[in-house]
CSV table of N, CA, C and O in Angstrom, one decimal:
chain,number,residue,atom,x,y,z
A,22,MET,N,211.0,141.4,173.2
A,22,MET,CA,211.2,142.4,174.4
A,22,MET,C,212.2,143.6,173.6
A,22,MET,O,213.2,143.1,173.0
A,23,THR,N,211.9,144.8,173.9
A,23,THR,CA,212.9,145.8,173.6
A,23,THR,C,214.1,145.7,174.5
A,23,THR,O,213.8,145.3,175.6
A,24,PRO,N,215.1,146.4,174.1
A,24,PRO,CA,216.2,146.6,175.0
A,24,PRO,C,215.9,147.4,176.1
A,24,PRO,O,216.3,147.2,177.6
A,25,GLU,N,215.1,148.4,176.3
A,25,GLU,CA,214.6,149.2,177.3
A,25,GLU,C,213.7,148.2,178.2
A,25,GLU,O,213.8,148.6,179.3
A,26,GLN,N,212.9,147.6,177.7
A,26,GLN,CA,212.0,146.6,178.5
A,26,GLN,C,213.0,145.5,179.2
A,26,GLN,O,212.7,145.6,180.5
A,27,LYS,N,214.0,144.9,178.6
A,27,LYS,CA,215.0,144.2,179.2
A,27,LYS,C,215.6,144.8,180.4
A,27,LYS,O,215.7,144.2,181.6
A,28,GLN,N,215.9,146.2,180.3
A,28,GLN,CA,216.5,146.8,181.2
A,28,GLN,C,215.7,147.1,182.4
A,28,GLN,O,216.1,147.0,183.5
A,29,LEU,N,214.7,147.4,182.2
A,29,LEU,CA,213.5,147.8,183.2
A,29,LEU,C,213.4,146.5,183.9
A,29,LEU,O,213.4,146.4,185.1
A,30,ILE,N,213.1,145.3,183.1
A,30,ILE,CA,212.9,144.1,184.0
A,30,ILE,C,214.0,143.6,184.7
A,30,ILE,O,213.9,143.4,186.1
A,31,ALA,N,215.4,143.9,184.2
A,31,ALA,CA,216.6,143.3,184.9
A,31,ALA,C,216.7,144.3,186.1
A,31,ALA,O,216.8,143.6,187.2
A,32,LYS,N,216.5,145.7,186.1
A,32,LYS,CA,216.7,146.5,187.2
A,32,LYS,C,215.6,146.3,188.3
A,32,LYS,O,215.8,146.1,189.6
A,33,LYS,N,214.4,146.0,187.8
A,33,LYS,CA,213.3,145.7,188.8
A,33,LYS,C,213.3,144.5,189.6
A,33,LYS,O,213.3,144.4,190.8
A,34,THR,N,213.9,143.5,188.9
A,34,THR,CA,214.3,142.2,189.4
A,34,THR,C,215.5,142.3,190.5
A,34,THR,O,215.2,142.0,191.5
A,35,ALA,N,216.5,142.9,190.1
A,35,ALA,CA,217.5,143.1,191.0
A,35,ALA,C,217.5,144.1,192.3
A,35,ALA,O,217.6,143.8,193.2
A,36,ASP,N,216.6,144.9,192.1
A,36,ASP,CA,216.0,145.9,193.0
A,36,ASP,C,215.2,144.9,194.1
A,36,ASP,O,215.4,145.1,195.2
A,37,ALA,N,214.2,144.3,193.7
A,37,ALA,CA,213.4,143.3,194.6
A,37,ALA,C,214.3,142.4,195.4
A,37,ALA,O,214.1,142.0,196.5
A,38,ILE,N,215.3,141.8,194.6
A,38,ILE,CA,216.1,140.9,195.3
A,38,ILE,C,216.8,141.6,196.5
A,38,ILE,O,217.1,141.1,197.5
A,39,TYR,N,217.6,142.5,196.1
A,39,TYR,CA,218.4,143.2,197.0
A,39,TYR,C,217.5,143.9,198.2
A,39,TYR,O,218.1,144.1,199.2
A,40,GLU,N,216.3,144.2,198.0
A,40,GLU,CA,215.4,144.7,199.0
A,40,GLU,C,215.1,143.7,200.0
A,40,GLU,O,215.1,143.8,201.1
A,41,ALA,N,214.7,142.5,199.2
A,41,ALA,CA,214.3,141.2,200.0
A,41,ALA,C,215.6,140.6,201.0
A,41,ALA,O,215.3,140.2,201.9
A,42,TYR,N,216.7,140.8,200.3
A,42,TYR,CA,217.9,140.4,200.8
A,42,TYR,C,218.9,141.4,201.2
A,42,TYR,O,220.0,141.6,200.4
A,43,PRO,N,218.9,142.2,202.2
A,43,PRO,CA,219.7,143.5,202.4
A,43,PRO,C,221.2,142.9,202.4
A,43,PRO,O,222.1,143.8,202.4
A,44,ASN,N,221.3,141.7,203.1
A,44,ASN,CA,222.6,141.4,203.4
A,44,ASN,C,223.6,141.0,202.3
A,44,ASN,O,224.8,141.0,202.1
A,45,LEU,N,222.6,141.0,201.0
A,45,LEU,CA,223.4,140.9,199.7
A,45,LEU,C,224.5,142.0,199.4
A,45,LEU,O,225.6,141.9,198.8
A,46,TRP,N,224.2,143.3,200.0
A,46,TRP,CA,225.2,144.5,199.8
A,46,TRP,C,226.4,144.4,200.6
A,46,TRP,O,227.2,144.4,199.9
A,47,ASP,N,226.2,143.6,201.9
A,47,ASP,CA,227.4,143.3,202.5
A,47,ASP,C,228.2,142.3,201.9
A,47,ASP,O,229.5,142.3,201.9
A,48,ARG,N,227.5,141.2,201.4
A,48,ARG,CA,228.3,140.1,200.7
A,48,ARG,C,228.7,140.4,199.3
A,48,ARG,O,230.0,140.0,199.0
A,49,PHE,N,228.1,141.1,198.6
A,49,PHE,CA,228.6,141.2,197.1
A,49,PHE,C,228.7,142.9,196.6
A,49,PHE,O,229.3,143.1,195.8
A,50,GLY,N,228.2,143.7,197.4
A,50,GLY,CA,228.3,145.2,197.1
A,50,GLY,C,227.7,145.6,195.8
A,50,GLY,O,226.9,145.0,195.3
A,51,ASP,N,228.2,146.7,195.3
A,51,ASP,CA,227.6,147.4,194.3
A,51,ASP,C,228.1,146.5,193.2
A,51,ASP,O,227.2,146.4,192.2
A,52,ARG,N,229.2,145.8,193.3
A,52,ARG,CA,229.7,145.0,192.1
A,52,ARG,C,228.4,143.9,191.8
A,52,ARG,O,228.1,143.4,190.7
A,53,GLY,N,228.0,143.1,193.0
A,53,GLY,CA,227.0,142.0,192.8
A,53,GLY,C,225.9,142.7,192.5
A,53,GLY,O,225.2,141.7,191.7
A,54,TYR,N,225.5,143.9,192.8
A,54,TYR,CA,224.2,144.1,192.4
A,54,TYR,C,224.1,144.6,190.7
A,54,TYR,O,223.4,144.3,190.1
A,55,ALA,N,225.3,144.8,190.1
A,55,ALA,CA,225.7,145.3,188.9
A,55,ALA,C,225.6,143.9,187.9
A,55,ALA,O,224.9,143.6,187.0
A,56,HIS,N,226.1,142.9,188.7
A,56,HIS,CA,226.2,141.5,188.3
A,56,HIS,C,224.7,140.9,188.2
A,56,HIS,O,224.3,140.0,187.2
A,57,THR,N,223.8,141.2,189.3
A,57,THR,CA,222.5,140.7,189.0
A,57,THR,C,221.8,141.2,188.3
A,57,THR,O,221.0,140.5,187.4
A,58,ILE,N,222.0,142.6,187.6
A,58,ILE,CA,221.4,143.0,186.6
A,58,ILE,C,221.7,142.5,185.2
A,58,ILE,O,220.9,142.1,184.3
A,59,LYS,N,223.2,142.3,185.1
A,59,LYS,CA,223.5,141.7,183.9
A,59,LYS,C,222.9,140.2,183.9
A,59,LYS,O,222.8,139.8,182.8
A,60,ASP,N,223.1,139.5,185.0
A,60,ASP,CA,222.6,138.1,185.1
A,60,ASP,C,221.1,138.1,184.3
A,60,ASP,O,220.9,137.1,183.7
A,61,ASN,N,220.4,139.3,184.7
A,61,ASN,CA,219.0,139.0,184.5
A,61,ASN,C,219.0,139.3,183.0
A,61,ASN,O,217.9,138.8,182.4
A,62,HIS,N,219.5,140.3,182.3
A,62,HIS,CA,219.9,140.4,181.0
A,62,HIS,C,220.0,138.8,180.3
A,62,HIS,O,219.5,138.7,179.2
A,63,HIS,N,221.1,138.2,180.8
A,63,HIS,CA,221.2,136.9,180.2
A,63,HIS,C,220.0,136.0,180.2
A,63,HIS,O,219.9,135.3,179.4
A,64,HIS,N,219.4,135.9,181.5
A,64,HIS,CA,218.1,135.2,181.6
A,64,HIS,C,217.0,135.5,180.6
A,64,HIS,O,216.5,134.6,180.0
A,65,LEU,N,216.9,136.7,180.5
A,65,LEU,CA,216.0,137.2,179.4
A,65,LEU,C,216.5,136.8,178.2
A,65,LEU,O,215.6,136.4,177.2
A,66,ASP,N,217.8,136.9,177.7
A,66,ASP,CA,218.2,136.5,176.5
A,66,ASP,C,217.9,134.8,176.1
A,66,ASP,O,217.5,134.4,174.9
A,67,TYR,N,218.3,134.2,177.2
A,67,TYR,CA,217.9,132.8,177.2
A,67,TYR,C,216.6,132.6,177.2
A,67,TYR,O,216.2,131.6,176.0
A,68,LEU,N,215.6,133.2,177.5
A,68,LEU,CA,214.2,132.9,177.4
A,68,LEU,C,213.8,133.3,176.0
A,68,LEU,O,213.3,132.5,175.4
A,69,GLU,N,214.3,134.3,175.3
A,69,GLU,CA,213.9,134.8,174.0
A,69,GLU,C,214.6,133.7,173.1
A,69,GLU,O,213.8,133.2,172.1
A,70,THR,N,215.7,133.3,173.3
A,70,THR,CA,216.2,132.3,172.6
A,70,THR,C,215.5,130.9,172.7
A,70,THR,O,214.9,130.2,171.3
A,71,ALA,N,215.0,130.4,173.9
A,71,ALA,CA,214.2,129.3,174.2
A,71,ALA,C,212.8,129.5,173.1
A,71,ALA,O,212.3,128.5,172.5
A,72,TRP,N,212.3,130.9,173.3
A,72,TRP,CA,211.0,131.0,172.5
A,72,TRP,C,211.3,131.0,171.0
A,72,TRP,O,210.5,130.5,170.4
A,73,GLU,N,212.5,131.4,170.6
A,73,GLU,CA,212.7,131.4,169.1
A,73,GLU,C,212.9,130.0,168.6
A,73,GLU,O,212.5,129.7,167.5
A,74,LEU,N,213.6,129.1,169.6
A,74,LEU,CA,213.7,127.6,169.2
A,74,LEU,C,212.5,126.7,169.5
A,74,LEU,O,212.5,125.7,169.2
A,75,ASN,N,211.6,127.3,170.4
A,75,ASN,CA,210.5,126.7,170.8
A,75,ASN,C,211.0,125.4,171.6
A,75,ASN,O,210.5,124.4,171.4
A,76,SER,N,211.8,125.6,172.5
A,76,SER,CA,212.6,124.9,173.3
A,76,SER,C,212.6,125.2,174.7
A,76,SER,O,213.7,125.8,175.1
A,77,SER,N,211.5,124.7,175.4
A,77,SER,CA,212.1,124.9,177.0
A,77,SER,C,213.1,124.5,177.4
A,77,SER,O,213.7,124.7,178.5
A,78,GLN,N,213.5,123.2,176.9
A,78,GLN,CA,214.7,122.4,177.3
A,78,GLN,C,215.8,123.2,177.2
A,78,GLN,O,216.8,123.2,178.2
A,79,SER,N,215.9,124.1,176.4
A,79,SER,CA,217.1,124.9,176.3
A,79,SER,C,217.4,125.9,177.3
A,79,SER,O,218.4,126.1,177.8
A,80,PHE,N,216.3,126.2,178.0
A,80,PHE,CA,216.2,127.4,179.2
A,80,PHE,C,216.4,126.4,180.4
A,80,PHE,O,217.2,126.6,181.1
A,81,ALA,N,215.9,125.0,180.5
A,81,ALA,CA,216.3,124.3,181.5
A,81,ALA,C,217.8,123.8,181.8
A,81,ALA,O,218.4,123.8,182.7
A,82,ASP,N,218.3,123.6,180.4
A,82,ASP,CA,219.7,123.5,180.5
A,82,ASP,C,220.4,124.6,180.9
A,82,ASP,O,221.5,124.4,181.6
A,83,TYR,N,220.2,125.8,180.4
A,83,TYR,CA,220.7,127.0,180.9
A,83,TYR,C,220.8,127.1,182.5
A,83,TYR,O,221.8,127.6,183.1
A,84,ALA,N,219.5,126.8,183.0
A,84,ALA,CA,219.5,127.0,184.3
A,84,ALA,C,220.4,126.1,185.2
A,84,ALA,O,220.8,126.7,186.2
A,85,ILE,N,220.5,124.8,184.8
A,85,ILE,CA,221.4,123.8,185.4
A,85,ILE,C,222.8,124.5,185.3
A,85,ILE,O,223.7,124.7,186.2
A,86,TRP,N,223.1,124.9,184.2
A,86,TRP,CA,224.5,125.5,184.0
A,86,TRP,C,224.8,126.8,184.8
A,86,TRP,O,225.7,126.7,185.4
A,87,LEU,N,223.8,127.4,184.9
A,87,LEU,CA,224.0,128.7,185.7
A,87,LEU,C,224.0,128.5,187.1
A,87,LEU,O,224.8,129.1,187.7
A,88,GLU,N,223.2,127.5,187.5
A,88,GLU,CA,223.6,127.1,188.8
A,88,GLU,C,224.9,126.6,189.2
A,88,GLU,O,225.4,127.1,190.3
A,89,THR,N,225.6,125.9,188.5
A,89,THR,CA,226.9,125.5,188.6
A,89,THR,C,227.8,126.7,188.6
A,89,THR,O,228.9,126.9,189.4
A,90,VAL,N,227.8,127.8,187.7
A,90,VAL,CA,228.6,128.9,187.6
A,90,VAL,C,228.3,129.6,189.1
A,90,VAL,O,229.2,130.1,189.6
A,91,LEU,N,227.2,130.1,189.1
A,91,LEU,CA,226.7,130.9,190.4
A,91,LEU,C,227.0,130.2,191.7
A,91,LEU,O,227.6,130.8,192.5
A,92,VAL,N,226.9,129.0,191.9
A,92,VAL,CA,227.3,128.5,193.1
A,92,VAL,C,228.7,128.4,193.4
A,92,VAL,O,229.1,128.7,194.5
A,93,SER,N,229.5,128.2,192.3
A,93,SER,CA,230.8,128.5,192.4
A,93,SER,C,231.4,129.8,192.7
A,93,SER,O,232.6,129.9,193.3
A,94,ARG,N,230.4,130.8,192.7
A,94,ARG,CA,230.7,132.3,193.1
A,94,ARG,C,230.0,132.7,194.3
A,94,ARG,O,229.7,133.7,194.6
A,95,ASN,N,229.6,131.5,195.2
A,95,ASN,CA,229.0,131.7,196.4
A,95,ASN,C,227.6,132.2,196.3
A,95,ASN,O,227.2,133.2,197.2
A,96,VAL,N,227.0,132.1,195.4
A,96,VAL,CA,225.4,132.2,195.1
A,96,VAL,C,224.8,130.9,195.4
A,96,VAL,O,224.8,130.3,194.5
A,97,GLU,N,223.8,131.1,196.3
A,97,GLU,CA,222.9,129.8,196.5
A,97,GLU,C,222.1,129.6,195.6
A,97,GLU,O,221.3,130.5,194.9
A,98,THR,N,221.5,128.3,195.4
A,98,THR,CA,220.5,128.0,194.4
A,98,THR,C,219.4,128.8,194.9
A,98,THR,O,218.5,129.2,193.9
A,99,ALA,N,219.1,128.7,196.2
A,99,ALA,CA,217.9,129.4,196.6
A,99,ALA,C,217.7,130.9,195.9
A,99,ALA,O,216.4,131.3,195.6
A,100,LEU,N,218.8,131.5,195.9
A,100,LEU,CA,218.8,133.0,195.2
A,100,LEU,C,218.4,132.9,193.7
A,100,LEU,O,217.8,133.7,193.3
A,101,ILE,N,218.9,131.7,193.2
A,101,ILE,CA,218.5,131.5,191.6
A,101,ILE,C,217.1,131.4,191.5
A,101,ILE,O,216.4,132.0,190.7
A,102,ILE,N,216.8,130.6,192.3
A,102,ILE,CA,215.1,130.1,192.4
A,102,ILE,C,214.3,131.5,192.5
A,102,ILE,O,213.2,131.5,192.1
A,103,ASP,N,214.7,132.2,193.7
A,103,ASP,CA,214.1,133.4,193.9
A,103,ASP,C,214.2,134.4,192.9
A,103,ASP,O,212.8,134.9,192.3
A,104,ASN,N,215.1,134.5,191.9
A,104,ASN,CA,215.2,135.4,191.1
A,104,ASN,C,214.3,134.9,189.9
A,104,ASN,O,213.6,135.8,189.4
A,105,PHE,N,214.2,133.5,189.6
A,105,PHE,CA,213.4,133.2,188.5
A,105,PHE,C,212.0,133.3,189.1
A,105,PHE,O,211.0,133.6,188.0
A,106,LYS,N,211.7,133.3,190.3
A,106,LYS,CA,210.2,133.5,190.7
A,106,LYS,C,209.9,135.1,190.6
A,106,LYS,O,208.8,135.2,190.1
A,107,ARG,N,210.8,135.8,190.9
A,107,ARG,CA,210.4,137.2,190.4
A,107,ARG,C,210.3,137.7,189.2
A,107,ARG,O,209.4,138.5,188.7
A,108,LEU,N,211.0,136.8,188.2
A,108,LEU,CA,211.2,137.0,186.6
A,108,LEU,C,209.4,136.5,186.2
A,108,LEU,O,208.8,137.1,185.5
A,109,ILE,N,209.0,135.6,187.0
A,109,ILE,CA,207.7,135.0,186.5
A,109,ILE,C,206.3,136.1,186.7
A,109,ILE,O,205.6,136.2,186.3
A,110,GLU,N,206.7,136.8,187.9
A,110,GLU,CA,205.9,138.0,188.3
A,110,GLU,C,206.0,139.3,187.3
A,110,GLU,O,205.0,139.7,187.1
A,111,ILE,N,207.3,139.4,186.8
A,111,ILE,CA,207.4,140.8,185.9
A,111,ILE,C,207.3,140.5,184.6
A,111,ILE,O,206.7,141.3,183.9
A,112,VAL,N,207.9,139.4,183.9
A,112,VAL,CA,208.0,139.2,182.7
A,112,VAL,C,206.8,139.3,181.8
A,112,VAL,O,206.6,140.0,180.6
A,113,PRO,N,205.4,138.9,182.3
A,113,PRO,CA,204.3,138.9,181.7
A,113,PRO,C,203.9,140.2,181.3
A,113,PRO,O,203.2,140.6,180.4
A,114,ARG,N,204.2,141.2,182.1
A,114,ARG,CA,203.8,142.7,181.9
A,114,ARG,C,204.6,143.3,180.6
A,114,ARG,O,204.0,144.4,180.1
A,115,TYR,N,205.4,142.6,180.0
A,115,TYR,CA,206.4,143.1,179.0
A,115,TYR,C,206.6,142.4,178.0
A,115,TYR,O,207.4,142.5,177.0
A,116,THR,N,205.5,141.0,177.9
A,116,THR,CA,205.6,140.3,176.7
A,116,THR,C,204.1,140.3,176.1
A,116,THR,O,203.3,140.3,176.9
A,117,GLU,N,204.1,139.6,175.0
A,117,GLU,CA,202.7,139.3,174.5
A,117,GLU,C,202.4,138.1,175.1
A,117,GLU,O,203.2,137.1,175.6
A,118,ALA,N,201.0,137.9,174.9
A,118,ALA,CA,200.5,136.8,176.0
A,118,ALA,C,201.3,135.3,175.4
A,118,ALA,O,201.6,134.5,176.5
A,119,MET,N,201.4,135.0,174.2
A,119,MET,CA,201.7,133.8,174.0
A,119,MET,C,203.3,133.7,174.1
A,119,MET,O,203.8,132.6,174.8
A,120,GLN,N,204.1,134.6,173.9
A,120,GLN,CA,205.4,134.4,174.2
A,120,GLN,C,205.7,134.4,175.8
A,120,GLN,O,206.3,133.7,176.4
A,121,GLY,N,204.6,135.5,176.5
A,121,GLY,CA,204.9,135.4,178.2
A,121,GLY,C,204.4,134.0,178.6
A,121,GLY,O,205.1,133.7,179.4
A,122,ASP,N,203.4,133.4,177.9
A,122,ASP,CA,203.0,132.1,178.7
A,122,ASP,C,204.3,131.0,178.4
A,122,ASP,O,204.4,130.2,179.3
A,123,PHE,N,204.7,131.2,177.4
A,123,PHE,CA,205.9,130.2,177.1
A,123,PHE,C,207.2,130.5,178.1
A,123,PHE,O,207.7,129.5,178.5
A,124,MET,N,207.4,131.8,178.1
A,124,MET,CA,208.6,131.9,179.1
A,124,MET,C,208.0,131.7,180.6
A,124,MET,O,209.1,131.3,181.3
A,125,LEU,N,207.0,132.2,180.9
A,125,LEU,CA,206.6,131.2,182.1
A,125,LEU,C,206.6,130.0,182.6
A,125,LEU,O,207.2,129.5,183.5
A,126,GLY,N,206.2,129.4,181.5
A,126,GLY,CA,206.3,127.8,181.5
A,126,GLY,C,208.1,127.5,181.4
A,126,GLY,O,208.3,126.4,182.4
A,127,CYS,N,208.6,128.1,181.0
A,127,CYS,CA,210.4,127.8,180.9
A,127,CYS,C,210.8,128.3,182.4
A,127,CYS,O,211.5,127.4,183.0
A,128,LEU,N,210.3,129.3,183.0
A,128,LEU,CA,211.0,129.6,184.1
A,128,LEU,C,210.3,129.0,185.4
A,128,LEU,O,211.1,128.6,186.3
A,129,ASP,N,209.2,128.4,185.2
A,129,ASP,CA,208.4,127.4,186.3
A,129,ASP,C,209.1,126.1,186.2
A,129,ASP,O,209.4,125.8,187.2
A,130,ARG,N,209.4,125.6,184.9
A,130,ARG,CA,210.1,124.4,184.9
A,130,ARG,C,211.5,124.5,185.4
A,130,ARG,O,211.7,123.5,186.3
A,131,ALA,N,212.2,125.7,185.2
A,131,ALA,CA,213.6,125.8,186.0
A,131,ALA,C,213.4,125.7,187.4
A,131,ALA,O,214.4,125.2,188.0
A,132,VAL,N,212.5,126.6,187.9
A,132,VAL,CA,212.4,126.6,189.3
A,132,VAL,C,212.0,125.3,189.9
A,132,VAL,O,212.7,124.6,190.9
A,133,ARG,N,211.4,124.4,189.0
A,133,ARG,CA,210.8,123.0,189.8
A,133,ARG,C,212.2,122.3,189.6
A,133,ARG,O,212.3,121.2,190.6
A,134,LEU,N,213.1,122.2,188.5
A,134,LEU,CA,214.3,121.6,188.4
A,134,LEU,C,215.2,121.9,189.3
A,134,LEU,O,215.7,121.0,190.2
A,135,LEU,N,215.4,123.1,189.6
A,135,LEU,CA,216.3,123.7,190.7
A,135,LEU,C,216.1,123.1,191.9
A,135,LEU,O,216.9,123.2,193.1
A,136,GLU,N,214.5,123.0,192.5
A,136,GLU,CA,214.4,122.6,193.7
A,136,GLU,C,214.5,121.2,194.0
A,136,GLU,O,214.3,120.8,195.0
A,137,LEU,N,214.7,120.3,193.1
A,137,LEU,CA,215.1,118.8,193.1
A,137,LEU,C,216.5,118.8,193.7
A,137,LEU,O,217.3,119.4,193.3
A,138,PRO,N,216.7,117.6,194.3
A,138,PRO,CA,218.1,117.5,194.6
A,138,PRO,C,218.8,117.1,193.3
A,138,PRO,O,218.3,116.6,192.6
A,139,GLN,N,220.1,117.3,193.3
A,139,GLN,CA,220.9,117.2,192.1
A,139,GLN,C,220.7,115.8,191.6
A,139,GLN,O,220.7,115.9,190.3
A,140,HIS,N,220.8,114.7,192.3
A,140,HIS,CA,221.0,113.4,191.6
A,140,HIS,C,219.5,113.0,191.0
A,140,HIS,O,219.5,112.1,190.5
A,141,LYS,N,218.5,113.7,191.3
A,141,LYS,CA,217.3,113.5,190.5
A,141,LYS,C,217.0,114.4,189.5
A,141,LYS,O,215.6,114.3,188.9
A,142,ARG,N,217.9,115.0,188.9
A,142,ARG,CA,217.6,116.0,188.0
A,142,ARG,C,217.5,115.5,186.7
A,142,ARG,O,217.0,115.9,185.8
A,143,SER,N,218.3,114.4,186.5
A,143,SER,CA,218.5,113.6,185.1
A,143,SER,C,217.3,112.6,184.5
A,143,SER,O,216.3,112.4,185.4
């Protein structure tokens, strides 16, 4: 993905999240919206790294780490899952087929992992 594509994906994802959850404006404001865009850039960077390493496990590890960080900042796991599901819808439009399929697999695995109770994740 080009930097322009990443920015477009990150913004589309953040816009969709804030449209679906307007209370996020009250909870986190403009700063939270900007962080959501920035977080999506990180998600995309980690997806690209997982692709380059051919390691879906590296993205799964990132998702678990991310949950720890964001929950400590009052962002619920459900919002992370929602974000990843939105990326599942958007990412294929901006990647070649093989890379997109791999990234979708990473995102789907991360969603399924985050949906498990924490004690069942290992």
